[in-house]
XYZ file of C-alpha atoms in Angstrom:
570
model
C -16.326 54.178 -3.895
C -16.358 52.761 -7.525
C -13.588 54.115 -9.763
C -14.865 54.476 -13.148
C -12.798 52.713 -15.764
C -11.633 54.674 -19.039
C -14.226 52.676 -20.487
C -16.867 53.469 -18.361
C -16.285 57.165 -19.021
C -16.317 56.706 -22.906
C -19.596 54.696 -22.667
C -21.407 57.942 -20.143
C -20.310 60.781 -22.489
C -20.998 58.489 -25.792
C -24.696 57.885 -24.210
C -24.812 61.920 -23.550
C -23.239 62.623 -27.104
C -26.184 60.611 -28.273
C -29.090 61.970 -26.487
C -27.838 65.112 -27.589
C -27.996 64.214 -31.540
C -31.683 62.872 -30.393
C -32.778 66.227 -28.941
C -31.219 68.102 -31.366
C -33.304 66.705 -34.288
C -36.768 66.219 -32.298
C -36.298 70.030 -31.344
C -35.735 70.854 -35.414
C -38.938 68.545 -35.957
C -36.869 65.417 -37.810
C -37.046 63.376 -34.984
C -41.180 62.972 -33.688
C -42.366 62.889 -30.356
C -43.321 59.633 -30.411
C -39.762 58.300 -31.890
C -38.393 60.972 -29.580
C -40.548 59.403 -26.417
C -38.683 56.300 -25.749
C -35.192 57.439 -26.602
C -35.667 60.479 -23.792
C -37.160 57.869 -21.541
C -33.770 55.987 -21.538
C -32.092 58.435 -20.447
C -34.650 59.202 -18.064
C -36.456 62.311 -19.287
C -40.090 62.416 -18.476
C -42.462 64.936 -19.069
C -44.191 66.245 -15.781
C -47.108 68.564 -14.962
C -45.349 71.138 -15.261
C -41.774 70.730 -16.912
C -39.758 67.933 -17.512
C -38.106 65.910 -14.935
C -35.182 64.110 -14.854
C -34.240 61.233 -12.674
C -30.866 60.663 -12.013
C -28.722 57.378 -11.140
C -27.507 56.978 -7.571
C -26.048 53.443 -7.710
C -26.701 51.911 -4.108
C -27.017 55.272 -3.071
C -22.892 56.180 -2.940
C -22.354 59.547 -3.774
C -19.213 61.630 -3.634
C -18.698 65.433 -2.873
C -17.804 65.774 -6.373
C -20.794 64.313 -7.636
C -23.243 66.345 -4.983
C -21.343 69.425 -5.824
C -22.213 69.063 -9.539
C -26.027 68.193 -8.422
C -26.056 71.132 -6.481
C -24.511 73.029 -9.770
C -27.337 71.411 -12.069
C -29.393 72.330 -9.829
C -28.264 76.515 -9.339
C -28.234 76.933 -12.764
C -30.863 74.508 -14.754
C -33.498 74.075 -12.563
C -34.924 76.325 -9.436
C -32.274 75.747 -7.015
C -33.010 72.724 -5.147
C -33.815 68.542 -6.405
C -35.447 65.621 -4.987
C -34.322 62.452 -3.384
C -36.262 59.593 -4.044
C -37.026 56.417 -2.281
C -34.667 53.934 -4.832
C -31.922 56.487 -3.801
C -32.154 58.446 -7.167
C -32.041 62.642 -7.904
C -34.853 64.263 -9.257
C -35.025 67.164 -10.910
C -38.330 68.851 -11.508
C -37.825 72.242 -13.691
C -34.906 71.896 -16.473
C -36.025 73.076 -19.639
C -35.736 70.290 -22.104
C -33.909 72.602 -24.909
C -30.902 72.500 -22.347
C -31.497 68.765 -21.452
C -28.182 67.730 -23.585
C -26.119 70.087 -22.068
C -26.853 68.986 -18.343
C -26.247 64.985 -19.357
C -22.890 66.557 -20.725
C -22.213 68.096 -17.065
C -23.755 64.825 -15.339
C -21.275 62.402 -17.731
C -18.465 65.078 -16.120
C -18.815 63.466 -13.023
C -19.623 59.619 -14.210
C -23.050 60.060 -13.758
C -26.140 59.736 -16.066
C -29.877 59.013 -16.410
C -29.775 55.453 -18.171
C -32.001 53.033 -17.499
C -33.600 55.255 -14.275
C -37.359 55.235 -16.713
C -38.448 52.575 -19.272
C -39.574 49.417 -18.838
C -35.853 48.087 -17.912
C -33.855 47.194 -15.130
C -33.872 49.715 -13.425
C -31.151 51.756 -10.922
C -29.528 48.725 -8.147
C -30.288 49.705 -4.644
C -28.995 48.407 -1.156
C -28.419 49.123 2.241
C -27.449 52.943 3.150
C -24.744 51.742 5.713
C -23.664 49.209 3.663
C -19.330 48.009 4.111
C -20.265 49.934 7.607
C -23.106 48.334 9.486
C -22.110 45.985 12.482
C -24.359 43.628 11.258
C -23.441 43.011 8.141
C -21.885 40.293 7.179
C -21.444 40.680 3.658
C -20.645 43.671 1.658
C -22.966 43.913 -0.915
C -21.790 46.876 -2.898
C -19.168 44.938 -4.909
C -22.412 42.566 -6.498
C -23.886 45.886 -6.664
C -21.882 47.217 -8.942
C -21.412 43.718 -11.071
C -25.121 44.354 -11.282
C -25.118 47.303 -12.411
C -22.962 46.561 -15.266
C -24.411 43.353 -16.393
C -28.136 44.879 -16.285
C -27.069 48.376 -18.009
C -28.243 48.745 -21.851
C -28.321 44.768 -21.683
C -29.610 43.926 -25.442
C -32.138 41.135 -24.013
C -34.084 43.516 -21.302
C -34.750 46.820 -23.180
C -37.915 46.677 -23.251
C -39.591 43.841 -20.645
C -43.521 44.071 -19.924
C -42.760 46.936 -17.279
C -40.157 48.225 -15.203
C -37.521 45.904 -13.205
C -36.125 46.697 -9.444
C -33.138 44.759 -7.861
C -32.343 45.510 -4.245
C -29.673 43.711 -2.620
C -28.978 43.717 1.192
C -25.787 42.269 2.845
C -26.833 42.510 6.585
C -28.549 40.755 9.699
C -31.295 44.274 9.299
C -33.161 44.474 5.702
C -32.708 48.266 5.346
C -33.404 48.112 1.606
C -36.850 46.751 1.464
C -35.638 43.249 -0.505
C -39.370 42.001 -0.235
C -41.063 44.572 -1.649
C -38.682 44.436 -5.448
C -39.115 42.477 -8.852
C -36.260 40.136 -7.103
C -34.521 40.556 -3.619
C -31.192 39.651 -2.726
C -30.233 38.753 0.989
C -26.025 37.862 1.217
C -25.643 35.305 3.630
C -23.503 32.415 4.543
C -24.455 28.381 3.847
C -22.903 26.074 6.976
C -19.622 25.714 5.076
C -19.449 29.317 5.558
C -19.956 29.898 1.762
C -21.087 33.466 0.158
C -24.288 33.099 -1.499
C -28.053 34.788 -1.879
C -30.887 34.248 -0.968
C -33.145 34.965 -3.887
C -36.660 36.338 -3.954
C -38.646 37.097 -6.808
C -42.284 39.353 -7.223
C -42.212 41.632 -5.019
C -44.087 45.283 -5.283
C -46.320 47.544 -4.188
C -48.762 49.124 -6.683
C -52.335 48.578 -6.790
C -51.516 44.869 -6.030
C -48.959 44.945 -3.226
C -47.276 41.700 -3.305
C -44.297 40.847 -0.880
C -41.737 38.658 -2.599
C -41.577 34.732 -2.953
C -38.142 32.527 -2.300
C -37.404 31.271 -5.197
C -33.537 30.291 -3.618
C -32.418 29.466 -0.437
C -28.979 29.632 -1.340
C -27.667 30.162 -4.489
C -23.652 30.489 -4.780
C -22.726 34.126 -5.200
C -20.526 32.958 -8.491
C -23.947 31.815 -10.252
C -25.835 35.273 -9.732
C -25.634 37.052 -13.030
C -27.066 33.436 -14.753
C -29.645 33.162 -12.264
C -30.586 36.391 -12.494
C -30.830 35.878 -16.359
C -32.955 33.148 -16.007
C -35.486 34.965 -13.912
C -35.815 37.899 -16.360
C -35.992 35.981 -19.550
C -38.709 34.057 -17.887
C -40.274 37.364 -17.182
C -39.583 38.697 -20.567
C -41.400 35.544 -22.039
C -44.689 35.056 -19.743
C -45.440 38.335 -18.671
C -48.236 40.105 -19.347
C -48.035 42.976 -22.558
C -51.757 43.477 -22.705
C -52.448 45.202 -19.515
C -50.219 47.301 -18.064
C -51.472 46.894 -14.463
C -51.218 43.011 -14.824
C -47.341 43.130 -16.123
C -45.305 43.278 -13.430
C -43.332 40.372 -12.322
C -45.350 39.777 -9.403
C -48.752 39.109 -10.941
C -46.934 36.393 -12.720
C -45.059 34.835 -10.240
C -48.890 34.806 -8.118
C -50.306 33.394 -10.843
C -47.808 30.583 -11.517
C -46.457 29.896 -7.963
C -44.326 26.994 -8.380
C -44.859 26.623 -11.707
C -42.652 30.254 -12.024
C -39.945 28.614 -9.864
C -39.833 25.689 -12.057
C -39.157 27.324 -14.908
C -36.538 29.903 -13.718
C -35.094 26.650 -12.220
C -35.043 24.947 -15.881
C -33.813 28.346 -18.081
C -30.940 28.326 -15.760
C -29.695 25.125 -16.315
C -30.413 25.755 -19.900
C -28.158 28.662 -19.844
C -24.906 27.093 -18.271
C -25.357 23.749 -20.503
C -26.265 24.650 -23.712
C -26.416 28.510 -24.088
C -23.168 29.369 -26.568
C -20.992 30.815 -23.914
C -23.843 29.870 -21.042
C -21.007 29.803 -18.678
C -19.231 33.214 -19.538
C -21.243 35.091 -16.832
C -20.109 32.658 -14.178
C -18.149 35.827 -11.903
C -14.917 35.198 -11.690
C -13.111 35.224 -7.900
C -10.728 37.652 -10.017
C -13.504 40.138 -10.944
C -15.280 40.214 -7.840
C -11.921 40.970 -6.243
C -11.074 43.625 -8.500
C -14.577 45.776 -8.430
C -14.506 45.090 -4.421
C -11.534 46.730 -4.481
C -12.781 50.275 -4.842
C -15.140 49.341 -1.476
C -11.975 49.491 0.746
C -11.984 51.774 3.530
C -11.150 55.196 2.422
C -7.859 56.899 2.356
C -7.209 58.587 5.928
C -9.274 56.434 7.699
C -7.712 54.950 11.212
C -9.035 52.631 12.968
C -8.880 53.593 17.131
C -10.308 52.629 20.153
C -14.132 52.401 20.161
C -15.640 55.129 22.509
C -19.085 53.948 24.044
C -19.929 56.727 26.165
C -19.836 59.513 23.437
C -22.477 61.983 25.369
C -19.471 62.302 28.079
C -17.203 62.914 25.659
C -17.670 66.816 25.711
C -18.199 68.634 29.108
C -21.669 70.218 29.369
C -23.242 69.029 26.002
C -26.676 70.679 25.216
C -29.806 68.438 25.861
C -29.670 68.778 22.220
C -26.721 67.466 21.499
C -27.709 64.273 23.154
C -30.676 63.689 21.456
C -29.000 64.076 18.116
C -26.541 61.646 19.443
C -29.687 59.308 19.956
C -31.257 59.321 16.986
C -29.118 60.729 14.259
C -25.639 58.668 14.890
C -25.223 54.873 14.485
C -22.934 52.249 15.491
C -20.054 51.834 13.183
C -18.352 48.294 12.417
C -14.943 49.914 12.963
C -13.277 51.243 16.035
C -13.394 54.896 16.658
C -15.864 55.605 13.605
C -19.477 56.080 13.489
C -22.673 57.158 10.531
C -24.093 60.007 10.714
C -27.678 60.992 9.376
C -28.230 64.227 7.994
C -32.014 64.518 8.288
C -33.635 66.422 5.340
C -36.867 66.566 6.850
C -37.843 70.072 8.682
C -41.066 72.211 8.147
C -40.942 74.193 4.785
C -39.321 71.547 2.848
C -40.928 68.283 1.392
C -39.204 64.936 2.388
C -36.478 64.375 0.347
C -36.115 68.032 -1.032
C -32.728 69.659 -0.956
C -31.606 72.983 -2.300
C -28.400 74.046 -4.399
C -26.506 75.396 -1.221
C -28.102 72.244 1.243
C -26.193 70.112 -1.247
C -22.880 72.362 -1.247
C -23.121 72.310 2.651
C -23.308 68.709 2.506
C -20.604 68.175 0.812
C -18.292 70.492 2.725
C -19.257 68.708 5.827
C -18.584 65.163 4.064
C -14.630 66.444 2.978
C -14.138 67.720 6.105
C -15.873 64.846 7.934
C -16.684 61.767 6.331
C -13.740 61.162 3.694
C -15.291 62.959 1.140
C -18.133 60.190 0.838
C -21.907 60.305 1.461
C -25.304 58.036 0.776
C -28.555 58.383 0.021
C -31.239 57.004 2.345
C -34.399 54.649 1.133
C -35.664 57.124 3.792
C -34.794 60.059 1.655
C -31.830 61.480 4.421
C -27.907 61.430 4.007
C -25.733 59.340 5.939
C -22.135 60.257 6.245
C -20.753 56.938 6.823
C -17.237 57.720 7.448
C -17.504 60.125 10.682
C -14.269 59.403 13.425
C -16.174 59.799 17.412
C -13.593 62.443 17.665
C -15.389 64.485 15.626
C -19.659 64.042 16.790
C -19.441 67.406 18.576
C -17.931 69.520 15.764
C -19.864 67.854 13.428
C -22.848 68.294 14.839
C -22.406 71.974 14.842
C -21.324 72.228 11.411
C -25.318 70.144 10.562
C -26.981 72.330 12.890
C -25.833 75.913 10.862
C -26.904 73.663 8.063
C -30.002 72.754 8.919
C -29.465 68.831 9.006
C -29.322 68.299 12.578
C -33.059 67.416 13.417
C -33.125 64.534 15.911
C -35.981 63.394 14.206
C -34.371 59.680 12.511
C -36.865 57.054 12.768
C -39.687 59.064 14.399
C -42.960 60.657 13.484
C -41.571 63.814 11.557
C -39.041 61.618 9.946
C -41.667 60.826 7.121
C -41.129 59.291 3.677
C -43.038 60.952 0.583
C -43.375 61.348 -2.935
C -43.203 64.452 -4.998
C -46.860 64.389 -5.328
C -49.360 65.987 -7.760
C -47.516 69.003 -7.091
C -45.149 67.407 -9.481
C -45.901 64.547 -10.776
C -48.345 64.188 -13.956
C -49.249 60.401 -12.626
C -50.422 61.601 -8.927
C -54.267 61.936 -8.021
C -53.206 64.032 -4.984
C -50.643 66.104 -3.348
C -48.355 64.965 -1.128
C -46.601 67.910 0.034
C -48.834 69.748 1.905
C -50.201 67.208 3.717
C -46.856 66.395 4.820
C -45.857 70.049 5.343
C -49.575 70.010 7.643
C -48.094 67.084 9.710
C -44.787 68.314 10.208
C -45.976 71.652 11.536
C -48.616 69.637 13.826
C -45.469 68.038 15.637
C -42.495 70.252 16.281
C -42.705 69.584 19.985
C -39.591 66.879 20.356
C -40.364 65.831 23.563
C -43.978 64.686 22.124
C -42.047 63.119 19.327
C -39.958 61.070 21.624
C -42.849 60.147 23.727
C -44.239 58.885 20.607
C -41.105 56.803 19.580
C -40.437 55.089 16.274
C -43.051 55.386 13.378
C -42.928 54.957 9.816
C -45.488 57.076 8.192
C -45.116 56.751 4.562
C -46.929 58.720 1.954
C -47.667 58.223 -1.825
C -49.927 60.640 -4.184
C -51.025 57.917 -6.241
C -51.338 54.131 -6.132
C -47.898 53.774 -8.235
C -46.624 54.024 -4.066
C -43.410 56.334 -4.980
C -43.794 57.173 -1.170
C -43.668 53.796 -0.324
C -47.070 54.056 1.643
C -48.029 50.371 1.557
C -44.922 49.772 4.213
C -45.643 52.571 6.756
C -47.036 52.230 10.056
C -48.953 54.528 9.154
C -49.547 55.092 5.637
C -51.504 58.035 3.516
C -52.435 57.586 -0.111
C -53.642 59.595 -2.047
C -56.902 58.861 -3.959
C -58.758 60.588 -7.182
C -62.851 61.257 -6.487
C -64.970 63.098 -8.723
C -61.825 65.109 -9.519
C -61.032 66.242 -5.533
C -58.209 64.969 -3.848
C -59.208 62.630 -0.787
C -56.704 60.561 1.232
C -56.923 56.802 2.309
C -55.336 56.057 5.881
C -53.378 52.479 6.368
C -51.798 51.181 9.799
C -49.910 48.494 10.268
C -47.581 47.970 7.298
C -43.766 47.003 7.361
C -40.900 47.433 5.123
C -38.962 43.957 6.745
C -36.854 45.873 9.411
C -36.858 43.954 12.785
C -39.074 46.987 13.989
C -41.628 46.657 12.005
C -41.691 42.770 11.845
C -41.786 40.505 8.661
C -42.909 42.420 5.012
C -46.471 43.327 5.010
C -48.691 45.739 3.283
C -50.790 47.921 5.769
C -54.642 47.929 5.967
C -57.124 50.426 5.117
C -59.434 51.925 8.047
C -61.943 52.742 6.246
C -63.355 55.262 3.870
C -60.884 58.119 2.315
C -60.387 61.505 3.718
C -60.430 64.466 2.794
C -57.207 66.407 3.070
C -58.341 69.306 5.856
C -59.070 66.299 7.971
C -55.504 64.537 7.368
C -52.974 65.869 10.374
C -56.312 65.452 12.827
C -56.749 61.719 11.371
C -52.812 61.053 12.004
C -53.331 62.995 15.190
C -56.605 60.756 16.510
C -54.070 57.547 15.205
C -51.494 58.257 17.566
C -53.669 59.263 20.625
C -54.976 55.934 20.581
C -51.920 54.490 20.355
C -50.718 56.377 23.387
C -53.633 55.519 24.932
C -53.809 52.070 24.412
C -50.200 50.984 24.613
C -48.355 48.999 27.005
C -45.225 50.268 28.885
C -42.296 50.733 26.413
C -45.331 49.453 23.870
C -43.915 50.686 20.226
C -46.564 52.059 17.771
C -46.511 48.853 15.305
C -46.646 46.263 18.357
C -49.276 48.370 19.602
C -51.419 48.085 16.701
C -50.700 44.596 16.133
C -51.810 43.822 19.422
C -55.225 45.487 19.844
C -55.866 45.420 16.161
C -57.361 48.155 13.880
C -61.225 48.981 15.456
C -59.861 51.518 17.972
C -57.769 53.650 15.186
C -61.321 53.018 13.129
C -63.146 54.646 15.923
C -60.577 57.392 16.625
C -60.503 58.610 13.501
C -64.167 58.616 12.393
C -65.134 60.867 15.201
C -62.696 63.853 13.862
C -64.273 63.469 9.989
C -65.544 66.643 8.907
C -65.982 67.141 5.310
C -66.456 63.914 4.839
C -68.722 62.935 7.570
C -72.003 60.533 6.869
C -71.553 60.839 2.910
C -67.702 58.852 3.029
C -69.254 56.511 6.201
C -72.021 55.831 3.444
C -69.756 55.060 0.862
């Protein structure tokens, strides 16, 4: 993992020492809430529903037990004992008081972490591939760039304050587990035919109202010229994009507005910026630097590489059924010998997706010392992966999940789902997401049905700003406002770029909303077509791809309720 520098440290607890000044006078009334607003944004205070909520930095998701033991300490004694996971690979906390937000940026800046830059309209936290430095298909690590990233974009003078919030993810591997398509501007690693390290760039991605995959602006661009390019891209943004309406500003409306016009000009502020910017050339990375920050990416102390073991169900006499299946779905190949990932699945009925308690966290951590070098990441799928996890150890490990609660062989299917915090939380949501995901899980706990039903995305948001990522599912549930009840539109076919699920694609709608009694039968009428319909060995997505959306439309009509002939009227 990344070693803080001495500076580094300084600049965390200055930006803490700061925010606590700030509080301090907006609590005696010097400081207004308005002037008080952006400053607590920054650090990425928000003010919920309920409480405030802070959102906490997880750069490319790389955590260490330190770090989640001091979560799982923030969350014991400043909020209500457990925090949120998010699909950019951020913390959330839902129920600090905001008198004792200084003193919890104090704890995070303990453990070089913080909340800068994870609100605002900035650049926003850098996220990548959960396996990445780990994955057998990579082929470049992307964490090092990552972490140049992070610094170049963090409190960067020129980008404070764009026309609305700015996501990089960056993905080093043959598999897109990081959803490039769908950010402001997507970064593939890959090698030219000299064999040369560069991206491929894409800019305008999002989801939103307006879901938008991302456009190529570069084939190739050498990896040296990133932070320029990158520059050139923004400041374009900065300049053209739109201030007067807020649901027009994102970089993708102007990038479909100005199609190769937008490329053009990146295109000409970059050269601008390496010939006649004063120092144009200064951000130009150095081999040297890009050595030294991939440094800290080496494999971790204690690891040893041994001989690979394919056949690890054999490798303990008499292993439970359930064993095995954990083995199927919740441990992945491993680019070294003798080594594989682990998922620990935080998805089981009473907890939302993504929800983890105080003494979840602590067991987490204990399980990463004692089994994964002390390191652990945060999932776009809102899980943890242990990525440093020796064959030897599967069966003991395993155990150690299970008394924990994290052994669900449930990775990649239908239980497995992605969702926001909802309008349980969330002051922006038109709907709650928890429930309805709480309904579903309940409606399949039988495992063998799950693994007759095979790999699904379902994806869930509570609102159209698609936190839950709901645009990308298979099967995707949004949740939708109507004369002040909350009502749920159904989408099938989306795809967040994994080979799986086939190139990006936002899914479509099947008709009229639901409401949300008639949700798990809807998702329920969905996949009973599906099983009735499909092929031999037929996935879900290929399945609806091939006999299109009427028989879903059909399905799920016939099990409306409350809705019934006024929504089919709508």
């Amino acid at each position: 993992m990344y070693q803080y520098t001495e500076f580094d440290d300084r600049f965390v607890k200055q930006r803490a020492a700061q925010f606590r000044d700030q509080l301090e006078r907006n609590l005696a009334g010097t400081l207004s809430e308005d002037d008080f607003r952006a400053l607590r944004l920054q650090n990425g205070w928000y003010i919920q529903r309920h409480a405030p909520m802070l959102r906490i930095a997880v750069p490319y998701g790389e955590l260490s037990t330190r770090q989640l033991r001091k979560l799982a300490h923030i969350a014991r004694t400043y909020d209500r004992g457990y925090g949120h996971f998010t699909t950019r690979q951020n913390m959330q906390f839902n129920w600090i008081p905001l008198d004792r937000a200084a003193d919890v940026m104090d704890e995070l800046a303990e453990v070089q972490m913080h909340g800068i830059q994870t609100s605002g309209n900035c650049i926003r936290n850098i996220t990548s591939d959960a396996f990445a430095g780990i994955a057998p298909d990579e082929l470049i690590d992307p964490r090092p760039y990552c972490e140049i990233l992070r610094q170049w974009s963090t409190l960067h003078p020129e980008f404070a304050f764009l026309p609305r919030k700015f996501k990089i993810a960056v993905s080093g591997a043959a598999e897109d587990r990081a959803a490039i398509a769908w950010h402001d501007i997507g970064l593939q690693l890959l090698r030219n035919e000299a064999g040369e390290v560069g991206f491929k760039v894409l800019a305008g991605g999002g989801m939103g109202r307006t879901p938008i995959t991302g456009t190529v602006v570069r084939e190739f661009l050498p990896w040296q010229q990133i932070l320029v390019f990158i520059e050139a891209i923004v400041r374009v943004y900065n300049r053209y994009g739109r201030r007067d309406n807020m649901y027009k500003a994102r970089i993708k409306i102007l990038v479909k507005a100005e199609g190769e016009r937008f490329i053009k000009a990146v295109e000409e502020e970059f050269l601008q910026i390496l010939e006649h910017d004063v120092d144009g050339t200064a951000h130009l990375i150095p081999l040297e630097e890009l050595d030294r920050v991939a440094q800290y990416f080496d494999v971790p102390a204690g690891v040893e590489f041994k001989a690979a073991n394919d056949a690890l169900g054999s490798a303990v006499t008499d292993a439970p059924p359930a064993y095995q299946r954990w083995l199927e779905r919740n441990v992945h190949p491993h680019r070294f010998p003798g080594y594989r990932a682990v998922t620990l699945s935080l998805k089981r009925v009473g907890q939302a997706p993504g929800d983890v308690t105080d003494a979840q966290m602590e067991a987490a951590a204990d399980i990463a010392d004692r089994y994964s070098a002390g390191e652990i990441r945060v999932s776009h799928d809102q899980n943890l992966v242990l990525p440093w996890v020796r064959e030897s150890d599967l069966y003991a490990l395993w155990q150690a999940a299970r008394s924990a609660s994290f052994a669900t062989p449930n990775i990649g299917l239908l239980t497995d789902m992605i969702a926001c915090p909802g309008g349980d939380f969330c002051a922006l949501a038109n709907a709650r997401s928890i429930p309805i995901a709480e309904a579903i899980a309940e409606r399949y706990q039988d495992l063998d049905e799950l693994y007759d039903i095979g790999d699904i995305d379902v994806h869930m948001s509570g609102c159209i700003n698609s936190c839950g990522h709901h645009h990308t599912g298979h099967i995707g549930i949004l949740g939708v406002d109507k004369d002040g009840s909350e009502w749920y539109q159904i989408t099938l076919g989306g795809s967040d770029g994994t080979h799986q699920s086939g190139a990006s694609v936002a899914g479509k709608v099947i008709g009229p909303s639901f409401a949300a009694d008639e949700v798990p039968d809807v998702i329920e009428a969905v996949v009973e077509t599906y099983r009735s319909q499909r092929a031999a060995n037929e996935r879900f997505i290929d399945t609806v791809k091939r006999i299109g959306l009427d028989p879903f439309k059909t399905a799920t009509n016939a099990v409306r309720r409350t809705t019934g002939h006024k929504a089919l009227a709508a």
